[in-house]
Amino acid sequence: AASPAHICPFDQACSYLEAAGKELKLDQGSLEILSHPRKVVTVSIPVKLDNGEVRVLAGHRVQHSDILGPYKGGIRYHPAVTLREVSALAMLMTWKCALLGIPYGGAKGGIAIDPQLYSVGELERITRRYTSELIKDIGPSVDIPAPDMGTSAREMAWMMDTYSVNVGHAVPGVVTGKPLSVGGSLGREMATGRGVMIIVREALADQGKSLAGMRIVIQGFGNVGGAAAELLYKAGAKIIAVSTATGGVYYPTGLDIPALKTYAAVNRKSVVGFPQAAPISNADLLTLPCDVLIPAALENQITEENVNQVQAQMIAEAANGPITLEANQILEARGVTVLPDILANAGGVVVSYLEWVQGLSYLFWNEQRVNHEMEQLMVQAYHQVIQQSKLRQVNLRLAAYTLGVGRVAQALSDRGLYP
Ligand code: AKG
């Protein structure tokens, strides 16, 4: 997720907030409050590696806002993690939860490691110590972590166990995205990809089109890109190219996604070398002619440098922040539909919310119900964004931001300033 050196992710997040604030005519005090995270925590994580060496890692958790409810957001293990990036992503979570109408604030956490370079035992020790250091800052009504890049249900189970052992009793609600065995929700693993499929389907429907036969390019074939590819393929779309970190594959009449999933599963999650398809680089993949482009992996992928080569008619931001502000303006001027991240990739946090609600009520739903409830929240948010965009004559990103920021600002004004 390395950002080009000249792009500061937190400055970028603040400029979106500023634009929304200007559009909403927010007062300077509210803007000032919303542009600062409420709490920033960095802890030292001393870990004994398998070879006996001791290494000290830095673990971050940024709690941007709890104006609407407990902090919520993922934990990222990736070499490019920085406090600035985590702070930007925490702010994004605040607007995302508000936009979806779920009663959470926003947070994000991360450790700058490449999890592939650590053994399972080392990852478990890192995760447990990180959780233990954050013990007073998290909790089912305080701050609820979830998986993000480089983490999964496995890490959430370790976090849940560490928290529970420390407080002396089982607390499944301290994390979401956990395994079913400890109170996870059916449908959580595919949720972000499913949400992307739903938003693309709705946006195409507004243009009088359906998913069937659409030529779709997806950057990323992990939790999000892989699930989106599978669901779009099932809906009849042609997935003409996908990629993983090491490169991509292109097949203009449409890849066999089930076969590709099987291939990636036995090739260390890589799609490179998939028979019949042509190899393509991650950079070239973004410029393929297609109906829908879905960047589902990295930040700042479409910038001023490559935006003029992008040929897609519609772009759905399945990753957080894959298009820079400047590139977005150029795409908008060209009439390309950009479905913004805080809407397009919200399916994950929506099902996290449904998981938390199921846990708090000790009642578990079947997958059909989970998917149905999620779909309703996603479709509702989509229509609100479209309506806001028409009402305010702004692009979909600013429409989504004004809705999210506006709801938090209203709650801030109603709650008032203490003391
Ligand atoms: C994201 O939407 O980027 C998240 O980190 C959400 C994680 C969750 O709470 O499910």
JSON list of C-alpha atoms in Angstrom, two decimals, residues 221 229-230 233 237-240 242 249 251 253-263 274-277:
[
{"chain": "A", "resi": 221, "resn": "PHE", "atom": "CA", "xyz": [-7.49, -11.26, -5.88]},
{"chain": "A", "resi": 229, "resn": "ALA", "atom": "CA", "xyz": [-14.66, -11.64, -8.83]},
{"chain": "A", "resi": 230, "resn": "GLU", "atom": "CA", "xyz": [-16.53, -14.78, -7.76]},
{"chain": "A", "resi": 233, "resn": "TYR", "atom": "CA", "xyz": [-18.73, -13.98, -12.36]},
{"chain": "A", "resi": 237, "resn": "ALA", "atom": "CA", "xyz": [-20.08, -10.60, -15.80]},
{"chain": "A", "resi": 238, "resn": "LYS", "atom": "CA", "xyz": [-16.89, -11.30, -17.77]},
{"chain": "A", "resi": 239, "resn": "ILE", "atom": "CA", "xyz": [-13.87, -10.88, -15.54]},
{"chain": "A", "resi": 240, "resn": "ILE", "atom": "CA", "xyz": [-11.28, -10.16, -18.22]},
{"chain": "A", "resi": 242, "resn": "VAL", "atom": "CA", "xyz": [-7.24, -9.88, -12.34]},
{"chain": "A", "resi": 249, "resn": "VAL", "atom": "CA", "xyz": [-3.54, -12.35, -16.01]},
{"chain": "A", "resi": 251, "resn": "TYR", "atom": "CA", "xyz": [-8.16, -13.12, -21.00]},
{"chain": "A", "resi": 253, "resn": "THR", "atom": "CA", "xyz": [-13.32, -13.18, -23.41]},
{"chain": "A", "resi": 254, "resn": "GLY", "atom": "CA", "xyz": [-13.48, -13.72, -19.65]},
{"chain": "A", "resi": 255, "resn": "LEU", "atom": "CA", "xyz": [-11.46, -15.76, -17.13]},
{"chain": "A", "resi": 256, "resn": "ASP", "atom": "CA", "xyz": [-12.80, -18.96, -15.58]},
{"chain": "A", "resi": 257, "resn": "ILE", "atom": "CA", "xyz": [-12.92, -17.57, -12.03]},
{"chain": "A", "resi": 258, "resn": "PRO", "atom": "CA", "xyz": [-13.60, -20.86, -10.15]},
{"chain": "A", "resi": 259, "resn": "ALA", "atom": "CA", "xyz": [-10.62, -22.45, -11.95]},
{"chain": "A", "resi": 260, "resn": "LEU", "atom": "CA", "xyz": [-8.48, -19.38, -11.21]},
{"chain": "A", "resi": 261, "resn": "LYS", "atom": "CA", "xyz": [-9.40, -19.56, -7.50]},
{"chain": "A", "resi": 262, "resn": "THR", "atom": "CA", "xyz": [-8.31, -23.19, -7.38]},
{"chain": "A", "resi": 263, "resn": "TYR", "atom": "CA", "xyz": [-5.09, -22.27, -9.23]},
{"chain": "A", "resi": 274, "resn": "PHE", "atom": "CA", "xyz": [-2.65, -19.34, -15.04]},
{"chain": "A", "resi": 275, "resn": "PRO", "atom": "CA", "xyz": [-2.91, -21.44, -18.24]},
{"chain": "A", "resi": 276, "resn": "GLN", "atom": "CA", "xyz": [-4.24, -19.81, -21.44]},
{"chain": "A", "resi": 277, "resn": "ALA", "atom": "CA", "xyz": [-4.40, -16.29, -20.02]}
]
